[in-house]
Coordinates of C-alpha atoms and ligand atoms in Angstrom, one line a residue:
M1 CA 6.2 252.3 73.9
P2 CA 2.6 253.5 74.3
P3 CA 0.5 252.3 77.3
K4 CA -0.6 248.8 76.9
D5 CA -4.2 248.3 77.8
G6 CA -4.9 245.3 75.7
R7 CA -3.5 241.9 76.1
L8 CA -0.9 240.3 73.9
V9 CA -2.3 237.3 72.1
V10 CA 0.5 235.1 70.6
V11 CA -0.2 232.3 68.1
S12 CA 2.5 229.8 67.3
N13 CA 2.8 226.3 66.1
R14 CA 3.6 224.8 69.5
I15 CA 3.0 226.0 73.0
P16 CA 5.3 225.0 75.8
T17 CA 3.5 222.7 78.2
G18 CA 6.1 222.5 81.0
A19 CA 6.2 224.9 83.9
T20 CA 9.6 226.5 82.9
P21 CA 9.9 226.9 79.2
S22 CA 13.3 226.5 77.5
G23 CA 14.8 227.8 74.2
G24 CA 15.5 231.4 73.3
L25 CA 12.3 232.2 71.4
V26 CA 10.0 230.4 73.8
V27 CA 11.6 232.1 76.8
A28 CA 11.3 235.5 75.1
L29 CA 7.6 235.0 74.3
H30 CA 7.1 233.7 77.8
E31 CA 8.7 236.8 79.3
A32 CA 6.7 239.2 77.1
L33 CA 3.5 237.4 78.0
S34 CA 4.4 237.3 81.7
A35 CA 5.2 241.0 81.7
R36 CA 1.9 242.3 80.2
G37 CA -0.5 239.4 80.5
G38 CA -2.2 237.7 77.7
V39 CA -2.9 234.5 75.9
W40 CA -0.6 232.0 74.1
I41 CA -2.4 229.8 71.6
G42 CA -0.8 226.9 69.8
S43 CA -1.2 223.3 68.8
S44 CA -1.1 220.6 71.5
G45 CA 1.6 218.6 69.7
A46 CA 0.8 215.1 68.8
P47 CA -2.4 214.5 66.6
R48 CA -5.3 212.9 68.4
E49 CA -7.7 210.1 67.3
V50 CA -10.5 212.1 69.1
P51 CA -9.5 215.8 69.0
A52 CA -11.1 218.4 71.2
S53 CA -13.3 220.7 69.2
G54 CA -12.1 224.1 70.5
L55 CA -9.4 225.7 72.5
Y56 CA -8.6 224.3 76.0
E57 CA -6.4 225.6 78.9
V58 CA -3.1 224.0 79.5
G59 CA -0.7 224.7 82.4
Q60 CA -0.9 227.6 84.9
G61 CA 1.0 230.8 85.2
P62 CA 0.9 234.6 84.8
Y63 CA -0.9 234.3 81.4
R64 CA -3.2 231.7 79.8
R65 CA -2.1 229.0 77.4
L66 CA -4.7 227.7 75.1
A67 CA -4.2 224.6 73.0
F68 CA -5.9 223.2 70.0
D69 CA -5.8 219.6 68.8
L70 CA -5.2 218.3 65.3
S71 CA -7.0 215.3 64.0
M72 CA -4.9 212.6 62.4
E73 CA -6.1 213.8 59.0
E74 CA -5.3 217.5 59.8
H75 CA -1.8 216.4 60.9
E76 CA -1.4 214.9 57.4
T77 CA -2.9 217.7 55.3
Y78 CA -2.2 220.8 57.3
Y79 CA 1.0 220.1 59.1
L80 CA 3.0 217.4 57.2
G81 CA 1.3 218.4 53.9
Y82 CA 0.7 222.0 53.1
A83 CA 3.0 223.5 55.8
N84 CA 5.9 221.2 55.5
S85 CA 5.7 219.7 52.0
V86 CA 4.5 222.8 50.1
L87 CA 5.3 226.0 51.9
W88 CA 8.6 224.9 53.5
P89 CA 10.2 223.7 50.3
L90 CA 8.8 226.7 48.3
F91 CA 10.0 229.3 50.8
H92 CA 13.4 227.6 50.9
R93 CA 14.0 227.7 47.1
R94 CA 13.2 224.1 46.6
A95 CA 10.1 224.2 44.4
D96 CA 11.3 220.9 43.0
L97 CA 10.5 219.2 46.3
I98 CA 6.9 220.6 46.6
D99 CA 4.5 217.7 47.0
L100 CA 1.0 218.9 46.0
Q101 CA -1.6 216.4 47.1
P102 CA -5.4 216.7 47.1
G103 CA -6.7 217.9 50.4
Y104 CA -3.5 219.7 51.5
A105 CA -4.6 223.3 50.8
E106 CA -8.2 222.5 52.1
G107 CA -6.8 221.1 55.3
Y108 CA -4.5 224.0 55.8
L109 CA -7.3 226.5 55.3
A110 CA -9.7 224.5 57.5
V111 CA -7.3 224.4 60.5
N112 CA -6.7 228.2 60.1
A113 CA -10.4 228.9 59.8
R114 CA -11.2 226.8 62.9
L115 CA -8.5 228.7 64.8
A116 CA -9.9 232.0 63.6
D117 CA -13.3 231.1 64.9
A118 CA -11.8 230.2 68.3
I119 CA -9.8 233.4 68.5
V120 CA -12.8 235.6 67.6
A121 CA -14.5 234.1 70.7
E122 CA -11.5 234.9 72.9
L123 CA -10.5 238.3 71.6
R124 CA -11.1 241.7 73.3
P125 CA -11.2 244.9 71.4
A126 CA -7.8 246.3 72.8
D127 CA -5.9 243.0 72.3
V128 CA -3.0 242.9 69.9
L129 CA -2.3 239.7 68.0
W130 CA 1.2 238.4 67.2
V131 CA 1.1 235.4 64.8
H132 CA 4.2 233.3 64.2
D133 CA 5.3 231.5 61.0
Y134 CA 4.2 229.8 57.9
H135 CA 1.7 227.5 59.6
F136 CA -0.7 230.5 60.0
L137 CA -0.2 232.7 56.9
P138 CA -4.0 233.0 56.2
L139 CA -5.0 233.5 59.8
A140 CA -5.1 237.3 59.7
A141 CA -7.1 237.4 56.5
L142 CA -9.6 234.9 58.0
L143 CA -9.9 237.1 61.1
R144 CA -10.4 240.2 59.0
A145 CA -13.2 238.3 57.1
R146 CA -14.8 237.8 60.5
G147 CA -14.7 241.5 61.3
V148 CA -11.7 241.6 63.5
K149 CA -10.2 245.1 63.6
N150 CA -7.4 244.5 66.2
R151 CA -3.8 245.1 65.3
I152 CA -2.3 242.0 63.9
G153 CA 1.4 241.4 63.5
F154 CA 3.1 238.4 61.9
F155 CA 6.7 237.1 62.1
L156 CA 8.0 234.9 59.4
H157 CA 10.8 232.8 60.7
I158 CA 11.8 231.3 57.3
P159 CA 12.8 233.2 54.2
F160 CA 10.2 234.9 52.0
P161 CA 10.1 233.4 48.5
A162 CA 11.3 235.1 45.4
A163 CA 8.5 236.4 43.2
S164 CA 9.6 234.1 40.4
D165 CA 9.1 231.0 42.6
V166 CA 5.7 232.0 44.0
P167 CA 3.7 230.8 41.0
A168 CA 4.6 227.2 41.9
L169 CA 2.0 227.7 44.7
P170 CA -1.5 227.0 43.5
Q171 CA -2.7 229.7 46.0
A172 CA -0.2 232.3 44.7
D173 CA -2.8 235.0 44.5
D174 CA -4.1 234.3 47.9
L175 CA -0.7 234.6 49.4
L176 CA -0.8 238.4 48.5
D177 CA -4.1 238.8 50.4
W178 CA -2.8 236.8 53.4
V179 CA 0.3 239.0 53.7
A180 CA -1.7 242.2 53.2
A181 CA -4.1 241.5 56.0
H182 CA -1.5 242.3 58.7
D183 CA -0.6 245.7 60.2
V184 CA 3.0 244.6 60.6
F185 CA 4.6 241.9 58.5
G186 CA 7.9 241.0 60.2
V187 CA 10.6 239.1 58.4
Q188 CA 14.2 238.2 59.2
T189 CA 16.3 240.3 56.8
E190 CA 16.2 243.3 54.5
A191 CA 16.5 240.9 51.5
D192 CA 13.2 239.3 52.7
V193 CA 11.6 242.8 52.9
Q194 CA 12.6 243.4 49.3
R195 CA 11.1 240.0 48.3
V196 CA 7.8 240.9 50.0
D197 CA 7.8 244.3 48.3
A198 CA 8.5 242.7 44.9
L199 CA 5.3 240.6 45.3
V200 CA 2.9 242.8 47.2
T201 CA 1.9 246.0 45.4
R202 CA 1.3 248.9 47.7
V203 CA -1.9 251.0 47.3
E204 CA -2.0 254.6 48.4
G205 CA -2.9 255.1 52.1
D206 CA -1.8 251.5 52.8
Q207 CA -0.7 251.5 56.4
Q208 CA 0.9 248.1 56.4
R209 CA 4.6 247.9 57.4
V210 CA 6.9 245.2 56.2
M211 CA 10.0 245.3 58.4
A212 CA 13.1 243.2 59.1
F213 CA 13.7 242.1 62.7
P214 CA 16.6 239.7 62.7
I215 CA 16.0 237.3 65.5
G216 CA 18.6 236.8 68.1
I217 CA 19.6 234.5 71.0
D218 CA 19.9 234.9 74.8
V219 CA 23.6 235.7 74.6
D220 CA 24.3 235.7 78.4
V221 CA 22.6 232.3 79.0
Y222 CA 24.5 230.7 76.1
R223 CA 27.9 232.3 77.1
E224 CA 27.4 231.2 80.6
A225 CA 26.5 227.6 79.7
A226 CA 29.4 227.3 77.3
G227 CA 31.9 228.5 80.0
R228 CA 30.8 225.9 82.5
P229 CA 32.6 222.5 82.4
Q230 CA 30.2 220.1 80.7
V231 CA 30.3 216.4 81.5
G232 CA 28.6 215.7 78.2
A233 CA 30.8 218.0 76.1
Q234 CA 33.9 215.9 75.6
I235 CA 35.3 215.2 72.2
H236 CA 38.1 212.6 72.0
R237 CA 40.9 213.8 69.8
A238 CA 44.6 213.6 69.4
P239 CA 46.4 216.7 70.7
D240 CA 47.1 218.0 67.2
Q241 CA 43.6 217.4 66.0
K242 CA 41.3 220.4 65.2
I243 CA 37.5 220.2 65.3
C244 CA 35.0 221.5 62.8
L245 CA 31.4 221.5 64.1
G246 CA 28.0 221.5 62.5
V247 CA 24.7 221.6 64.5
D248 CA 21.5 221.5 62.5
R249 CA 18.1 219.8 62.4
L250 CA 18.3 217.1 59.7
D251 CA 16.7 219.3 57.0
Y252 CA 17.6 219.6 53.3
S253 CA 17.7 223.4 53.6
K254 CA 20.7 223.2 56.0
G255 CA 23.1 222.0 53.2
L256 CA 24.5 219.1 55.1
V257 CA 25.5 217.0 52.0
H258 CA 27.2 220.0 50.5
R259 CA 29.0 220.6 53.8
F260 CA 30.4 217.1 53.9
E261 CA 31.5 217.6 50.3
G262 CA 33.2 220.8 51.3
F263 CA 35.0 219.0 54.2
S264 CA 36.0 216.3 51.8
A265 CA 37.5 218.9 49.5
Y266 CA 39.5 220.3 52.4
L267 CA 40.8 216.8 53.1
D268 CA 41.7 216.4 49.4
Q269 CA 43.8 219.5 49.3
R270 CA 45.3 219.1 52.8
R271 CA 49.1 218.7 52.9
S272 CA 50.5 216.1 55.3
T273 CA 51.9 218.9 57.5
D274 CA 48.5 220.6 57.9
P275 CA 46.4 220.0 61.0
R276 CA 44.3 216.9 61.0
A277 CA 40.7 217.9 61.4
I278 CA 37.7 216.0 62.4
M279 CA 34.2 217.1 61.6
V280 CA 31.5 216.6 64.2
Q281 CA 28.0 216.9 62.8
V282 CA 25.1 216.8 65.2
A283 CA 21.8 216.5 63.3
P284 CA 18.7 215.4 65.3
P285 CA 15.8 213.8 63.4
S286 CA 13.3 216.2 62.1
R287 CA 9.9 215.6 60.2
G288 CA 10.8 212.0 59.6
D289 CA 7.2 211.4 58.3
V290 CA 7.9 213.6 55.2
G291 CA 9.5 211.7 52.3
A292 CA 12.1 214.4 51.4
Y293 CA 13.5 214.1 54.9
Q294 CA 14.0 210.4 54.7
D295 CA 15.9 210.9 51.4
I296 CA 18.2 213.5 53.0
R297 CA 19.0 211.1 55.9
D298 CA 20.0 208.3 53.5
E299 CA 22.0 210.6 51.3
L300 CA 23.9 212.0 54.3
E301 CA 24.8 208.7 55.8
M302 CA 26.0 207.5 52.4
M303 CA 28.2 210.6 52.1
A304 CA 29.6 210.3 55.6
G305 CA 30.5 206.7 54.8
R306 CA 32.1 207.7 51.5
V307 CA 34.3 210.5 53.0
N308 CA 35.4 208.3 55.9
G309 CA 36.1 205.3 53.6
R310 CA 38.3 207.5 51.5
H311 CA 40.2 209.5 54.2
A312 CA 40.1 207.5 57.4
N313 CA 43.2 206.0 59.0
F314 CA 43.5 203.6 61.9
D315 CA 43.7 206.5 64.4
W316 CA 41.6 209.0 62.5
T317 CA 37.9 209.0 61.4
P318 CA 37.3 212.4 59.8
I319 CA 33.5 212.6 60.1
R320 CA 31.6 211.9 63.3
Y321 CA 27.9 212.1 62.7
L322 CA 25.4 212.1 65.6
H323 CA 21.8 211.7 64.6
R324 CA 20.2 212.9 67.8
M325 CA 19.3 215.7 70.1
V326 CA 21.9 217.0 72.5
P327 CA 21.1 218.9 75.7
R328 CA 21.6 222.7 75.2
D329 CA 24.3 223.0 77.8
D330 CA 26.3 220.2 76.3
L331 CA 25.8 221.7 72.8
A332 CA 27.2 225.0 74.1
G333 CA 30.2 223.2 75.6
V334 CA 30.9 221.4 72.3
M335 CA 30.6 224.7 70.4
R336 CA 33.2 226.2 72.6
L337 CA 35.6 223.3 71.9
A338 CA 35.2 223.6 68.2
D339 CA 37.9 225.4 66.2
V340 CA 35.5 226.1 63.4
G341 CA 31.8 226.4 63.3
L342 CA 30.3 225.3 60.0
V343 CA 26.9 227.0 59.3
T344 CA 26.4 226.5 55.6
P345 CA 22.6 226.3 54.8
L346 CA 21.4 226.6 51.2
A347 CA 18.5 228.7 52.5
D348 CA 17.7 229.8 56.1
G349 CA 15.5 232.5 57.6
M350 CA 18.2 233.5 60.1
N351 CA 20.1 230.5 61.7
L352 CA 20.5 230.7 65.4
V353 CA 23.4 228.2 65.5
A354 CA 25.6 230.9 63.9
K355 CA 24.9 233.2 66.8
E356 CA 25.1 230.5 69.4
Y357 CA 28.5 229.5 68.1
I358 CA 29.8 233.0 68.5
A359 CA 28.3 233.4 72.0
A360 CA 29.9 230.1 73.1
Q361 CA 33.5 231.0 72.2
D362 CA 36.4 231.6 74.6
P363 CA 37.2 235.3 74.1
D364 CA 40.9 234.6 74.5
D365 CA 41.0 231.9 72.0
P366 CA 37.9 232.0 69.8
G367 CA 37.1 229.7 67.0
V368 CA 36.2 230.8 63.5
L369 CA 32.6 230.9 62.0
I370 CA 32.2 229.8 58.4
L371 CA 28.8 231.1 57.3
S372 CA 26.8 230.6 54.1
H373 CA 25.8 233.7 52.1
F374 CA 22.3 232.1 52.1
A375 CA 21.7 232.2 55.8
G376 CA 19.7 235.2 56.9
A377 CA 22.4 235.7 59.6
A378 CA 24.9 236.6 56.9
E379 CA 23.3 240.1 56.5
Q380 CA 24.4 240.9 60.1
M381 CA 27.5 238.7 60.4
Q382 CA 29.8 239.9 57.7
E383 CA 32.9 239.3 59.8
A384 CA 32.4 235.5 59.5
V385 CA 34.2 233.7 56.7
L386 CA 31.4 233.8 54.1
V387 CA 31.1 231.0 51.7
N388 CA 29.0 229.7 48.8
P389 CA 27.8 226.3 50.0
Y390 CA 27.4 225.0 46.4
D391 CA 31.1 225.4 45.8
S392 CA 32.9 222.6 47.6
I393 CA 36.4 223.8 46.5
E394 CA 35.7 227.2 48.0
M395 CA 34.4 225.7 51.2
G396 CA 37.4 223.4 51.4
E397 CA 39.7 226.5 51.1
A398 CA 37.6 228.4 53.7
I399 CA 38.1 225.5 56.2
A400 CA 41.9 225.5 55.5
Q401 CA 41.9 229.3 56.0
A402 CA 39.9 229.1 59.3
L403 CA 42.1 226.3 60.7
S404 CA 45.2 228.2 60.2
M405 CA 43.9 231.7 61.0
P406 CA 46.2 233.7 63.3
L407 CA 44.9 234.4 66.8
E408 CA 44.8 238.1 66.3
E409 CA 42.5 237.8 63.3
R410 CA 40.3 235.3 65.1
R411 CA 39.9 237.7 68.0
A412 CA 39.1 240.7 65.8
R413 CA 36.4 238.8 63.9
Y414 CA 35.0 237.3 67.0
A415 CA 34.8 240.7 68.8
A416 CA 32.9 242.3 65.9
L417 CA 30.5 239.4 65.6
L418 CA 29.9 239.2 69.4
Q419 CA 29.1 242.8 69.4
T420 CA 26.4 242.4 66.8
V421 CA 25.0 239.2 68.4
A422 CA 24.8 240.8 71.8
R423 CA 23.3 244.1 70.6
Q424 CA 20.5 242.5 68.6
D425 CA 19.7 239.7 71.0
I426 CA 16.4 238.0 71.7
H427 CA 15.3 240.7 74.1
W428 CA 16.0 243.4 71.6
W429 CA 14.1 241.4 69.0
T430 CA 11.0 241.0 71.2
Q431 CA 10.9 244.6 72.1
A432 CA 11.4 245.8 68.5
C433 CA 8.7 243.5 67.1
L434 CA 6.2 244.5 69.9
A435 CA 7.1 248.2 69.6
A436 CA 6.2 248.1 65.8
L437 CA 3.0 246.2 66.6
E438 CA 1.9 248.6 69.3
D439 CA 2.7 251.7 67.5
G440 CA 1.2 252.7 64.2
A441 CA 3.8 255.3 63.3
G442 CA 7.3 254.1 62.7
A443 CA 8.7 253.9 66.3
V444 CA 11.4 251.5 65.3
A445 CA 12.1 252.6 61.8
G446 CA 15.5 251.4 60.8
A447 CA 15.2 248.4 63.2
V448 CA 18.1 246.7 61.5
Ligands
ADQ1 P1 15.3 226.2 62.6 O1 15.3 225.8 61.2 O2 15.0 225.1 63.6 O3 14.5 227.5 63.0 P2 17.9 227.4 63.8 O4 17.7 228.9 63.8 O5 19.3 227.0 63.5 O6 16.9 226.6 62.8 O7 17.5 226.9 65.3 C1 17.7 225.6 65.6 C2 17.8 225.5 67.2 O8 17.9 224.1 67.5 C3 19.1 226.1 67.7 O9 18.8 226.8 68.9 C4 20.0 224.9 67.9 O10 20.9 225.0 69.0 C5 19.0 223.8 68.3 N1 19.5 222.5 67.9 C6 20.0 222.1 66.6 N2 20.5 220.9 66.7 C7 20.3 220.4 67.9 C8 20.6 219.2 68.6 N3 21.2 218.2 68.0 N4 20.3 219.1 69.8 C9 19.7 220.1 70.5 N5 19.4 221.3 69.9 C10 19.7 221.4 68.7 C11 13.7 228.4 62.2 C12 14.3 229.0 61.0 C13 15.6 229.7 61.3 C14 15.4 230.7 62.3 C15 14.7 230.2 63.5 C16 14.3 231.3 64.5 O11 14.5 228.0 60.0 O12 16.2 230.2 60.1 O13 16.7 231.2 62.8 O14 13.5 229.5 63.1 O15 13.5 232.3 63.9

């Protein structure tokens, strides 16, 4: 990497406020900022009745953290509205769920413009900016309009939409300019790169690079946590009972209803001599203020009731559904106990749970990952049992296959998957993204 004389300026939706950040991405950004110094800018979290007008310092440490407040109205229009009721469904192939309301686009642009003004006041000429996710798509274009010449990179954590879906966005033409304003536009997969390329026409001399950087996890931390005996990670089951596990935010993109249908299809085709399986689904609440999220919760609870009503016995309730957060270490322990990890989103930028499940396995007796073709992770994790989440019969068969898979095959698949997950871990990802951002000329060409 070339010498770094400028600071790193990271912009992300939330900034950690505690002294020791947790979570793979947060820790990786924390480490990158601690190593070279810089500034982390993000929203303060809860909206305020009386928001502060500019950026203000939070916490202390080897780099600065600057927060901005959202007003109640901005929380409605920018965050719940344009970001999570327009961009999120559109980018996850659910244009039917887009909720276009007056004021959403204006609120989104106004928050980004306010942030651009605040950043201009902070920025030094040699700084490099690294902007995260769909909350800040127009930020680079707004900074360019204010004369900012610094290198600006972006990382999109969610899928990039297909060109045929983009016209559902009233700001479709602007989206092209927003993307084009970055020096490096990072996405999760090669398929995303192709979708960006299908939309953004290149002009000669264009220096912009659109590159795939599949995000990873902190494998060692996860493996270690999973190997420790966890008090919270006990699952009551009969000795012959197998466990299928799902862990997702309660979000329509994660395909939870389809997953329950797939598990129900497994139960339908199960012979009486086959192992009895229980499905544990952990799904913490998420964005409960958005209507589409209330609907998915109702639908899922109804589905769990229906499957249990149909298949349960006095000593066996097939689906256990926990609607809450679980501490990371307990989650790792539960993942290790699970014979099958079910990661079956309908659309997902990457999906870190797929990688966490692999890292958590006992190498001598690993479980089997069932992974949707529509998770970004499927591009790297071909040794998983890959499924079409819309086809419940196929998913039922995949569960049957996974539950009876011989140890040798389980080990072979696990070893190949672990190698990929460990090679392109969160540290690799940070380095690869930053190297591309620092260096104009293809230092990490072929990053995938
Ligand atoms: P998310 O949509 O949030 O992230 P994901 O990648 O699966 O999806 O990450 C979720 C994280 O939350 C995982 O680390 C998981 O362990 C944790 N988690 C889930 N359920 C939990 C529970 N009940 N209790 C505690 N923790 C829980 C977005 C994109 C993804 C992309 C990531 C990172 O949608 O596609 O992989 O960003 O880029």
